[in-house]
mmCIF file of C-alpha atoms in Angstrom:
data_model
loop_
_atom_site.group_PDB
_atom_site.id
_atom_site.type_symbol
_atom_site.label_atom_id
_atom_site.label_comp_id
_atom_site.label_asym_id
_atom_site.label_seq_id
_atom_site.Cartn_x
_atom_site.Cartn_y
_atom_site.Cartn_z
ATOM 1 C CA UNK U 247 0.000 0.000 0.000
ATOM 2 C CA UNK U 248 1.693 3.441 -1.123
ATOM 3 C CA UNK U 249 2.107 6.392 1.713
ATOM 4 C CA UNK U 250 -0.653 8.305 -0.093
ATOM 5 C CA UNK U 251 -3.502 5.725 0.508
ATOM 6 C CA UNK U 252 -1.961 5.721 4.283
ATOM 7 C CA UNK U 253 -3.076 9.338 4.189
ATOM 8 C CA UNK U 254 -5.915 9.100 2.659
ATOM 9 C CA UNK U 255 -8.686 9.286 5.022
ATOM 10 C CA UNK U 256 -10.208 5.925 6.513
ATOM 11 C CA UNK U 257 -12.997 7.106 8.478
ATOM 12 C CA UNK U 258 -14.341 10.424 7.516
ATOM 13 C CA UNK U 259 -17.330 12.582 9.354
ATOM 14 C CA UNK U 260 -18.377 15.548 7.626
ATOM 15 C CA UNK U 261 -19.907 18.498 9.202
ATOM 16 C CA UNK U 262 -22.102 15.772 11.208
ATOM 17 C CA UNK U 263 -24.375 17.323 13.723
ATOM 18 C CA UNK U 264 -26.504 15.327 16.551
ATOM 19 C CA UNK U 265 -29.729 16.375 17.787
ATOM 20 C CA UNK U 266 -32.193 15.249 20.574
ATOM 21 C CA UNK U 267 -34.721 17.201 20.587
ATOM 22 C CA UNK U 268 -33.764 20.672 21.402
ATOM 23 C CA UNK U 269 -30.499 19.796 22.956
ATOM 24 C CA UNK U 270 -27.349 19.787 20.469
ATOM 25 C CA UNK U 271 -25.083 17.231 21.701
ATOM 26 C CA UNK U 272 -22.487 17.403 18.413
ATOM 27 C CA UNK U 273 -22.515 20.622 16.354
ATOM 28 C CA UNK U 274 -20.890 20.720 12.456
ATOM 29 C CA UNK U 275 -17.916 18.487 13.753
ATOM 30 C CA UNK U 276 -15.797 17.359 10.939
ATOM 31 C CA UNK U 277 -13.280 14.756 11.731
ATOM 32 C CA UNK U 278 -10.826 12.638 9.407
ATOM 33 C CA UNK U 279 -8.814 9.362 10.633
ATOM 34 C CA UNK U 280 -5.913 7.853 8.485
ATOM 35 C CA UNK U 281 -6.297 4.309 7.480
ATOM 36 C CA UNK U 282 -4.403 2.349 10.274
ATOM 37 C CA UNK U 283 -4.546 5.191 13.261
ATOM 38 C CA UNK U 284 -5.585 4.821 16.415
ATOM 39 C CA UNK U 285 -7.685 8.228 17.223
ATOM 40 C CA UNK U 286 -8.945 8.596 21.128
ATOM 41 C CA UNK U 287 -11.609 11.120 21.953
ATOM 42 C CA UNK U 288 -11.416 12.456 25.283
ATOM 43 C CA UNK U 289 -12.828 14.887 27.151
ATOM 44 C CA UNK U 290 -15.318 15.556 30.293
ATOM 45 C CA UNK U 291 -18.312 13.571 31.059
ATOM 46 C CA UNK U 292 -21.040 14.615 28.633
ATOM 47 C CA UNK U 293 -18.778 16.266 25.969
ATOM 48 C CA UNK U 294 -19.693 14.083 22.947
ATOM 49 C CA UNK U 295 -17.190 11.372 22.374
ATOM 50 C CA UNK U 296 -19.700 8.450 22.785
ATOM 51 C CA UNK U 297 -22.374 9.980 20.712
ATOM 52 C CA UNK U 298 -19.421 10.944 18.024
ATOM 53 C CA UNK U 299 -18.450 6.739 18.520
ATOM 54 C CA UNK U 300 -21.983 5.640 18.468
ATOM 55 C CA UNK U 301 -22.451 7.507 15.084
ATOM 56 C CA UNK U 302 -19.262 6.042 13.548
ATOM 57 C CA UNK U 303 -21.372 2.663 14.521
ATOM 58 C CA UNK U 304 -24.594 3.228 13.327
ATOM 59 C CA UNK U 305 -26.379 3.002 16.218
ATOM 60 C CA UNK U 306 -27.143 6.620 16.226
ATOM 61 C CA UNK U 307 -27.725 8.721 13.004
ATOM 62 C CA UNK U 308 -26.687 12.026 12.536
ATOM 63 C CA UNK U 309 -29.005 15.272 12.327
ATOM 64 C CA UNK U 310 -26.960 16.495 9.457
ATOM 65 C CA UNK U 311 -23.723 15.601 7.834
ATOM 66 C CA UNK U 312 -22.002 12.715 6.057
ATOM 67 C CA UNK U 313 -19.991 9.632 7.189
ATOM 68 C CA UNK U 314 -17.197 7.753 5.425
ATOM 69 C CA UNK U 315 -15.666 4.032 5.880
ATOM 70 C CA UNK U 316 -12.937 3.431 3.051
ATOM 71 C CA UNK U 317 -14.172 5.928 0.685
ATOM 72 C CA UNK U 318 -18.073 5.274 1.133
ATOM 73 C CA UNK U 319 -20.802 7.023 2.504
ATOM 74 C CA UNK U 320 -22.237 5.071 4.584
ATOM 75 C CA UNK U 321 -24.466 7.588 6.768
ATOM 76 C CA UNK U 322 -27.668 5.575 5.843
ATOM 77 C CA UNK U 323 -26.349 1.956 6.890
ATOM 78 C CA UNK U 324 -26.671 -0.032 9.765
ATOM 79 C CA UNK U 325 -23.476 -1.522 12.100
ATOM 80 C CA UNK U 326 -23.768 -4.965 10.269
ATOM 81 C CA UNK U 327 -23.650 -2.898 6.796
ATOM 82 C CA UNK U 328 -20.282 -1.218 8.152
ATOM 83 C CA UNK U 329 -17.816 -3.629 8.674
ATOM 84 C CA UNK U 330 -17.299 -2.569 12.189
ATOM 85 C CA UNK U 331 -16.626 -4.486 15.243
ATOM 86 C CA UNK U 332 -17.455 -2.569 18.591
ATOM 87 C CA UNK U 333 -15.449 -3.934 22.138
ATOM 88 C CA UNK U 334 -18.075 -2.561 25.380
ATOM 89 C CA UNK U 335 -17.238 -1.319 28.874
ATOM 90 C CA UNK U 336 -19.472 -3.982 29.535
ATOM 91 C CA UNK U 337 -17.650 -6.711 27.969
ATOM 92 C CA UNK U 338 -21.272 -8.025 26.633
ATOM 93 C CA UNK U 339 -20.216 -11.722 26.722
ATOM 94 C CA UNK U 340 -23.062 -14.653 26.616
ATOM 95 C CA UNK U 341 -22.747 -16.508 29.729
ATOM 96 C CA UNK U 342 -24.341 -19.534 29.020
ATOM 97 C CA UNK U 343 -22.000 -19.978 26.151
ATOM 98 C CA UNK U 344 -18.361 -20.971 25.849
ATOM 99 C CA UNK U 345 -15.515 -18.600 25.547
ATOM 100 C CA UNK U 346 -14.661 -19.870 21.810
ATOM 101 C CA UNK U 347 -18.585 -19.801 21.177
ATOM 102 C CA UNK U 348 -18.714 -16.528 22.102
ATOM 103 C CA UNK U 349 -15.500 -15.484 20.081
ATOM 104 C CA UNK U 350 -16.463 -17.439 17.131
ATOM 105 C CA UNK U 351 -20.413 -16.478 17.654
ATOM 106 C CA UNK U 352 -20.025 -13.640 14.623
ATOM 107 C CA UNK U 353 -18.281 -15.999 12.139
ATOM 108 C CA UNK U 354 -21.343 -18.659 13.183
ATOM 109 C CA UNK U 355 -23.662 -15.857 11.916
ATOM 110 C CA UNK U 356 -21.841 -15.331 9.018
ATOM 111 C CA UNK U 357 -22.153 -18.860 7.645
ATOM 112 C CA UNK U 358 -18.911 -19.671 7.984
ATOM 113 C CA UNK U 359 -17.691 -23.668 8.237
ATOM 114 C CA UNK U 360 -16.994 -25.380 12.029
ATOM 115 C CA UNK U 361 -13.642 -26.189 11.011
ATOM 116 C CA UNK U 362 -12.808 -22.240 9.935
ATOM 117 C CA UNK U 363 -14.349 -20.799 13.415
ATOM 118 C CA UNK U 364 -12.522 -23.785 15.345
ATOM 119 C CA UNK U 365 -9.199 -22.610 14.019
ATOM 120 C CA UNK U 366 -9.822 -19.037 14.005
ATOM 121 C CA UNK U 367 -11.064 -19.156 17.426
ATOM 122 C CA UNK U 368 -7.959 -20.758 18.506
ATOM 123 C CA UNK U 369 -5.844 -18.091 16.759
ATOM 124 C CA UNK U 370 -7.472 -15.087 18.460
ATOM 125 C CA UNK U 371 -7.117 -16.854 21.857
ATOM 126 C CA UNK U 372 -3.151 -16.998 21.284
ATOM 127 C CA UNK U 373 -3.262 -13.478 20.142
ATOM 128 C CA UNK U 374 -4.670 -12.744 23.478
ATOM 129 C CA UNK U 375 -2.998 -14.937 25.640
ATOM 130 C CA UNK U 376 -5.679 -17.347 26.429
ATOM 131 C CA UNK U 377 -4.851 -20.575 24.520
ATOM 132 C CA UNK U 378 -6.419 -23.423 25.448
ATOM 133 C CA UNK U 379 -9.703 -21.433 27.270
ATOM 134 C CA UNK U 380 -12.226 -22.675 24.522
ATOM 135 C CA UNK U 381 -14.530 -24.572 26.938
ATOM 136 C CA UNK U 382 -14.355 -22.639 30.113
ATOM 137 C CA UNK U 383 -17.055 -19.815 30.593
ATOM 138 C CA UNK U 384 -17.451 -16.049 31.481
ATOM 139 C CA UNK U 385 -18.019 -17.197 35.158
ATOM 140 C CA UNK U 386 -14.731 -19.241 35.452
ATOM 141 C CA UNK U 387 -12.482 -16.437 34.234
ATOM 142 C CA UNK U 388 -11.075 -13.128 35.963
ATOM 143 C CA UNK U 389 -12.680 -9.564 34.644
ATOM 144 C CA UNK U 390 -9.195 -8.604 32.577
ATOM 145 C CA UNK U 391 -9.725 -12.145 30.917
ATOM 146 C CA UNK U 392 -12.634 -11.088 30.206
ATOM 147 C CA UNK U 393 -12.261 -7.778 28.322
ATOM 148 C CA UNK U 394 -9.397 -9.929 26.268
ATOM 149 C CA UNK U 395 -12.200 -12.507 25.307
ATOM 150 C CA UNK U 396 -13.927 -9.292 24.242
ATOM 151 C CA UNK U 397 -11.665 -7.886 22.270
ATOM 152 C CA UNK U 398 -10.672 -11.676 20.534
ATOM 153 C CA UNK U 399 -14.019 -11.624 19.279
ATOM 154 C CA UNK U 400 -13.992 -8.283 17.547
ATOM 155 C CA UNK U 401 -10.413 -8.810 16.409
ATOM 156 C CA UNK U 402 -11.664 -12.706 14.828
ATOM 157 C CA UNK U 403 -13.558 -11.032 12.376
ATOM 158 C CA UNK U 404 -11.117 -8.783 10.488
ATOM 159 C CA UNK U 405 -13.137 -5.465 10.668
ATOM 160 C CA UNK U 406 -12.324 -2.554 8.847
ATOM 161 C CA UNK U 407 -12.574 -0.362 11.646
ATOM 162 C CA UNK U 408 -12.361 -1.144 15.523
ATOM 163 C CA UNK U 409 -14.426 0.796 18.273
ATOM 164 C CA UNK U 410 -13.624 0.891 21.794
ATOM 165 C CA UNK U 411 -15.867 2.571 24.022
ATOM 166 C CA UNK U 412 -14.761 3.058 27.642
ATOM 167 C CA UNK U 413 -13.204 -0.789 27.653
ATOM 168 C CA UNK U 414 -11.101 -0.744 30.774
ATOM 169 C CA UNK U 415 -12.918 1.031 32.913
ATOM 170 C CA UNK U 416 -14.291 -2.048 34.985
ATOM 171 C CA UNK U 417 -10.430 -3.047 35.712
ATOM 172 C CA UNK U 418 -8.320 -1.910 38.616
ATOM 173 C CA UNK U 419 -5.157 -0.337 37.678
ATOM 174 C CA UNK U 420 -2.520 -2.840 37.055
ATOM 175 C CA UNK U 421 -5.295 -4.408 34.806
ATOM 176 C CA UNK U 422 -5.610 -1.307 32.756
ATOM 177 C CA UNK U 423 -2.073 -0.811 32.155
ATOM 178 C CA UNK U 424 -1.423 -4.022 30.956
ATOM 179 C CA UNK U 425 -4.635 -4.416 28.361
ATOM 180 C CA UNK U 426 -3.817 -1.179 27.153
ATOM 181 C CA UNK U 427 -0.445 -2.288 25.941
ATOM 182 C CA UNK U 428 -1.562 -5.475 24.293
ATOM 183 C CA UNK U 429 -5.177 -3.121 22.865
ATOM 184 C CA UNK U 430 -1.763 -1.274 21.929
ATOM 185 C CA UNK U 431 0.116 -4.029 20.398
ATOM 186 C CA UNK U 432 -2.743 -5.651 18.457
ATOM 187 C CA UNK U 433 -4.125 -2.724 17.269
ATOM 188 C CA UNK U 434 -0.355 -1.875 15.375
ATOM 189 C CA UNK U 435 0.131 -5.829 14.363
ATOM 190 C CA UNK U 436 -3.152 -5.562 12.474
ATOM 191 C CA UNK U 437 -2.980 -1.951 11.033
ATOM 192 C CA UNK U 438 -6.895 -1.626 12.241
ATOM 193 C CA UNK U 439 -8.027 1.862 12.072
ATOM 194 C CA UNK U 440 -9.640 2.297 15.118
ATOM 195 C CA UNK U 441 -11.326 4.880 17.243
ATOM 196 C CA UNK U 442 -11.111 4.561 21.309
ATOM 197 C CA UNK U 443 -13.330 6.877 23.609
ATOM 198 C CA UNK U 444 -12.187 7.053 27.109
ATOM 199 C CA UNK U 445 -11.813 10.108 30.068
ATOM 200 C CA UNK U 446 -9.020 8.393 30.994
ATOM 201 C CA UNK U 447 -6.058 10.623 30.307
ATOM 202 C CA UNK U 448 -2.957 8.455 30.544
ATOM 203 C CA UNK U 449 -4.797 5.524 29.068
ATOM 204 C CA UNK U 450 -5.605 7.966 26.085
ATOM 205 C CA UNK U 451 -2.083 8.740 25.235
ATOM 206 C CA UNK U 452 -0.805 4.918 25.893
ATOM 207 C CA UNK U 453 -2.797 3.711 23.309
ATOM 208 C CA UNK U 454 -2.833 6.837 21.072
ATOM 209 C CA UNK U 455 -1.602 7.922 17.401
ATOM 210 C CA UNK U 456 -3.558 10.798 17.832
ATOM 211 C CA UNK U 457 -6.080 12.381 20.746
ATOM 212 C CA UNK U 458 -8.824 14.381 20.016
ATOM 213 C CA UNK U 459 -10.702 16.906 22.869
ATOM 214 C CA UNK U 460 -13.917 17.228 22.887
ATOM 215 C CA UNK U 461 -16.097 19.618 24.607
ATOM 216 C CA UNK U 462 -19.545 20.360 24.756
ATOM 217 C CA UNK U 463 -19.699 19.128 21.509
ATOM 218 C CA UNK U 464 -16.947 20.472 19.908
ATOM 219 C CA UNK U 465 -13.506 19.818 18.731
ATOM 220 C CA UNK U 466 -11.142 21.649 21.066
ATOM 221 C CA UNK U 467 -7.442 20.264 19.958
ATOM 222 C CA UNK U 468 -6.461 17.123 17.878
ATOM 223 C CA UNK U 469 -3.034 16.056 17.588
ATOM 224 C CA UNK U 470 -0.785 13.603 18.913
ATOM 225 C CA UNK U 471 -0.479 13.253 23.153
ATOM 226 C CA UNK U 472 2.940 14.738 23.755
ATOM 227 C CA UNK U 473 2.072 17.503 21.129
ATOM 228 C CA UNK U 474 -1.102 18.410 23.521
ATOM 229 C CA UNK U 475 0.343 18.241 26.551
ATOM 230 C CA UNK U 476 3.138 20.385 25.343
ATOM 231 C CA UNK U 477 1.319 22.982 23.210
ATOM 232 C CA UNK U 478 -2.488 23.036 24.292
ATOM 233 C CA UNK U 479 -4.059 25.270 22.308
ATOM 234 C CA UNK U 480 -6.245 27.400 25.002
ATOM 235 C CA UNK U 481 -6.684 27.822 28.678
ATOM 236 C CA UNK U 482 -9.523 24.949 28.649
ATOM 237 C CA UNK U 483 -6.758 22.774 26.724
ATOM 238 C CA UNK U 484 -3.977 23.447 29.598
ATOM 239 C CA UNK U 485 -5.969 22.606 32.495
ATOM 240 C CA UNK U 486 -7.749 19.377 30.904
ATOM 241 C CA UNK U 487 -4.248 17.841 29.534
ATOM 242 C CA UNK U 488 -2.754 18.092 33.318
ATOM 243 C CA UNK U 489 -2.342 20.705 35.706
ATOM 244 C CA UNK U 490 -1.522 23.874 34.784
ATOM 245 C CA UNK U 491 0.209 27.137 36.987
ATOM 246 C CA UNK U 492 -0.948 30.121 34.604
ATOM 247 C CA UNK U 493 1.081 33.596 35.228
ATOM 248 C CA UNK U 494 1.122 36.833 32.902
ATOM 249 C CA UNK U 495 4.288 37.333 31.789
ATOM 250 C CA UNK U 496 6.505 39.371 29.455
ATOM 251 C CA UNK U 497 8.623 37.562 26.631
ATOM 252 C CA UNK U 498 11.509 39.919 26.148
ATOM 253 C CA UNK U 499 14.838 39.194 24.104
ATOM 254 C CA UNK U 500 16.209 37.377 26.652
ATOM 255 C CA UNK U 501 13.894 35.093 28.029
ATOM 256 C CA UNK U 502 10.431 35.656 29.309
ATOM 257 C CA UNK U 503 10.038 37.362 32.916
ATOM 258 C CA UNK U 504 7.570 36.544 35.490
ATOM 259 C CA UNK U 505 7.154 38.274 38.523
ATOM 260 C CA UNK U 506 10.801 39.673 37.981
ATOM 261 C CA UNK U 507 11.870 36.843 37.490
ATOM 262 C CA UNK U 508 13.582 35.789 33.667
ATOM 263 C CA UNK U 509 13.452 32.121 32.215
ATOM 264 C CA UNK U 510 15.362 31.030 28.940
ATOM 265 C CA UNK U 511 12.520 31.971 26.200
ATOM 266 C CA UNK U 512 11.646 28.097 25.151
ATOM 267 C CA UNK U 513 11.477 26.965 21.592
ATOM 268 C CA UNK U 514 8.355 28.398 19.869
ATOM 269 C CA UNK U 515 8.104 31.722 21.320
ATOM 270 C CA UNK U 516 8.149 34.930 19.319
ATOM 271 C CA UNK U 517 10.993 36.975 19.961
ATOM 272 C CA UNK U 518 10.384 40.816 20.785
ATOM 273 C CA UNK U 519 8.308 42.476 23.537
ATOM 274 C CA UNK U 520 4.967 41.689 24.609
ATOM 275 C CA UNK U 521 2.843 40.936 27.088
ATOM 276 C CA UNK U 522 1.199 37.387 27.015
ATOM 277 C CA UNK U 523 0.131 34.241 29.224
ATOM 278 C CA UNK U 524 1.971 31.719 29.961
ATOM 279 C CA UNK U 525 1.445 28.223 31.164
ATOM 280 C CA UNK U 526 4.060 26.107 33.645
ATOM 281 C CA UNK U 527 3.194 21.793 34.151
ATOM 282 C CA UNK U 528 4.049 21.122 37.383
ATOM 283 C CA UNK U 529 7.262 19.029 37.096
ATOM 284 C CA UNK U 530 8.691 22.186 34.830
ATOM 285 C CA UNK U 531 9.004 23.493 38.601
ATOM 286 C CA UNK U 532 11.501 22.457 41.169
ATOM 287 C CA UNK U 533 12.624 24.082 44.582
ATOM 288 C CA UNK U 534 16.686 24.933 45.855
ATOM 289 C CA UNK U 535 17.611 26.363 49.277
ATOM 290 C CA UNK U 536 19.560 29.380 46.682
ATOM 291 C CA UNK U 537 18.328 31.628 44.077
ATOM 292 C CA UNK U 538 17.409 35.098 43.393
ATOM 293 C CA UNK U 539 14.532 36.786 45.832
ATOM 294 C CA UNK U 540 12.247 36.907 42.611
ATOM 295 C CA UNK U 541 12.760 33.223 43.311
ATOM 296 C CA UNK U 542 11.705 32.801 46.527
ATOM 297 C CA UNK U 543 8.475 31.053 47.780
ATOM 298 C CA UNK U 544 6.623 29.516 50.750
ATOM 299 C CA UNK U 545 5.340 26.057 51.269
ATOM 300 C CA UNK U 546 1.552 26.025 52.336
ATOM 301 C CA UNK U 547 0.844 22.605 51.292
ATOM 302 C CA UNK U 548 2.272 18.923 51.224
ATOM 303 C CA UNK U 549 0.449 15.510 49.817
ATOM 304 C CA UNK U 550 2.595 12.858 50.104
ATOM 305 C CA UNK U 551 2.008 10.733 47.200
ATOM 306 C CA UNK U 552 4.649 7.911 47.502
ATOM 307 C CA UNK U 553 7.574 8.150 44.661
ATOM 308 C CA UNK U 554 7.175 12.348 45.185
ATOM 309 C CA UNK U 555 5.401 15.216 47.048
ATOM 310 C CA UNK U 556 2.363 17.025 45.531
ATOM 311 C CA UNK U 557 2.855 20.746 46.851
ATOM 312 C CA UNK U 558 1.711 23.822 47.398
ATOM 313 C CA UNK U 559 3.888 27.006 46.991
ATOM 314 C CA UNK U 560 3.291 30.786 47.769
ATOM 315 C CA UNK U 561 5.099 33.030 45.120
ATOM 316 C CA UNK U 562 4.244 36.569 44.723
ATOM 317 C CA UNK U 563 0.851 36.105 46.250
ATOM 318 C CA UNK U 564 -0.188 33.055 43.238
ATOM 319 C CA UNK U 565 -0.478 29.530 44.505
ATOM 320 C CA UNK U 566 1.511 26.869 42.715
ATOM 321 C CA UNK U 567 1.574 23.570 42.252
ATOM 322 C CA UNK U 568 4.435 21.548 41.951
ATOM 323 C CA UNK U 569 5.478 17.768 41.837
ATOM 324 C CA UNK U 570 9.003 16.867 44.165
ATOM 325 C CA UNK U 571 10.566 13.928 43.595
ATOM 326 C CA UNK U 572 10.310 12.288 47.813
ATOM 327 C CA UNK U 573 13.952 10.812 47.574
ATOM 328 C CA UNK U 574 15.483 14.583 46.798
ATOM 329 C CA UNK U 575 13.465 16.412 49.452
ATOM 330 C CA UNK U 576 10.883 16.266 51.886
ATOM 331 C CA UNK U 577 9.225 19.785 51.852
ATOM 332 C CA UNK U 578 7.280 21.138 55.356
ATOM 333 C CA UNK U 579 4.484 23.728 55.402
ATOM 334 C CA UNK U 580 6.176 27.307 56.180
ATOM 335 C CA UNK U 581 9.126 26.205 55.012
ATOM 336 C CA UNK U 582 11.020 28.465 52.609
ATOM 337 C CA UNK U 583 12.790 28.191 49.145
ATOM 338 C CA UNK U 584 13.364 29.508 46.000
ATOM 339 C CA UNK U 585 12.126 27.853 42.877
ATOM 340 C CA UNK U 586 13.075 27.355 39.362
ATOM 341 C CA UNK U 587 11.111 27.030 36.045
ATOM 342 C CA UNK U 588 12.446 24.778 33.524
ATOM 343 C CA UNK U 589 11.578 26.463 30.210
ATOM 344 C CA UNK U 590 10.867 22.824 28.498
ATOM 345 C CA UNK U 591 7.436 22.476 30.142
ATOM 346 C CA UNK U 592 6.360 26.357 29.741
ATOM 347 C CA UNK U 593 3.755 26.967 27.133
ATOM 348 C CA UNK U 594 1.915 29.879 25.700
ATOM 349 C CA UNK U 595 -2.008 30.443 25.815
ATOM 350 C CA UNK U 596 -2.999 31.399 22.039
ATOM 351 C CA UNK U 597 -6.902 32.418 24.076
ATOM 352 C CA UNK U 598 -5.307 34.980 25.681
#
């Protein structure tokens, strides 16, 4: 396949708009996924990224607006005219069935022979590291195993494009990091162009070519995780991507001053005078017993979070928040120091 059909888009929504009733859920949101990428929407409860998934699906159609799979319109069809294979939150496994009749149940309604679904059911166990599980059933097996039966039997039937809608939520932690590497790893192996809807935001850029933030219905920023976190594109961007400390500031030739206080200008800000907003991640911050008294700040606030501290400053009247690492220092309330900002994780608001 050449690089241009690679960038070609897969999975296409054109100026789609949802409607119930008098409430506008998605409004003229156009959206275009590459053959082969995985796309995560993300975004605050109620934003739109399920009803924008559930309109890739079929299950909902939209108010207005066109939707594409490989080239065709298919705004009018139905999931089973789509080629599309959808993996729950809720697993949606039959109980009183097998594990291999459940993955091989959509190749049973296809027609296809016994011997076929035997062997393909056997294949997408081994892909998810549950050979030899044919015969047990849903009750018998733990709630990760689960979600990776789920996800065999959307992955058996070679679908054009994969949907994921909230699938780890039901797991406890270690659970979700490890299916989200091999959601990860299969996705990539099989090229599936897929679209994953979580609020989840380290699970979003784990599994993620590109995110997409959504809000109220809306497109806020689309691009790929490190890009977002790095750059966000407004003041609604900074503080959904991570914590944010937001200070006016001055970019000068030198660097850009805050509170007195100058940091090397980072890459990507406009030379000259002005008078702007900037953004500082948390980690971009750390504290010294020496600096400048521009520099210096109070602790107010300490949560011990177990590899590092979660803090609190006071600097020029502003609260901050910073992240210190618990083996380098162990920071008490009232306690004095002067801080530093790394210009790597500074960013400027284009909103403001």
């Amino acid at each position: 396949m050449s690089d241009n059909q690679d960038k070609k888009p897969f999975v296409e929504l054109r100026n789609v708009a949802k409607h119930f009733g008098n409430n506008t859920v998605i409004g003229d949101l156009s959206l275009a996924i590459p053959r082969g990428e995985m796309v995560t929407l993300l975004g605050p409860s109620g934003c739109g990224k399920t009803t924008v998934l559930r309109l890739v699906a079929g299950l909902e159609k939209p108010s207005s607006g066109q939707i594409f799979i490989d080239g065709e319109d298919v705004t009018e069809r139905s999931i089973q005219q789509r080629d599309i294979c959808m993996v729950f939150q809720s697993y949606a496994l039959f109980p009183h069935m097998s594990l291999g009749d459940n993955i091989g149940y959509g190749l049973k309604m296809l027609g296809r022979p016994k011997a076929e679904i035997r062997d393909r059911v056997r294949e997408a166990l081994m892909l998810v590291d549950l050979e030899g599980f044919e015969e047990r059933y849903v009750d018998q097996i733990s709630g990760g195993q689960q979600q990776r039966v789920a996800l065999a039997r959307a992955l058996i039937l070679k679908p054009k494009v994969l949907l994921f809608d909230e699938p780890l939520s039901n797991l406890d932690a270690n659970l979700r990091r490890s299916m989200r590497e091999k959601i990860r790893e299969l996705q990539q192996q099989f090229h599936i162009t897929s679209l994953y809807v979580t609020h989840d935001q380290s699970e979003a850029f784990a599994v993620s070519d590109s995110v997409l933030v959504m809000n109220k219905g809306e497109i806020m920023q689309l691009g790929a995780p490190q890009t977002l976190y790095r750059y966000p594109a407004s003041r609604f961007m900074a503080s959904f991507m991570g914590d944010a400390n937001i200070f006016p500031a001055k970019v000068t030739s030198s660097g850009v001053e805050i509170f007195g206080y100058q940091v090397p200008r980072p890459h990507g800000f406009a030379s000259g005078l002005q008078q702007c907003t900037v953004g500082v991640r948390p980690e971009a911050i750390t504290l010294s017993q020496h600096g400048e008294p521009s520099q210096r700040c109070t602790i107010s606030k300490v949560a011990y979070m177990g590899p590092q501290y979660e803090v609190l400053v006071n600097w020029h009247d502003q609260s901050l928040l910073l992240q210190v690492n618990a083996t380098q220092l162990q920071p008490e309330p009232g306690d004095s120091y002067y801080l530093q900002i790394h210009p790597f994780g500074m960013f400027m608001l284009a909103d403001e």
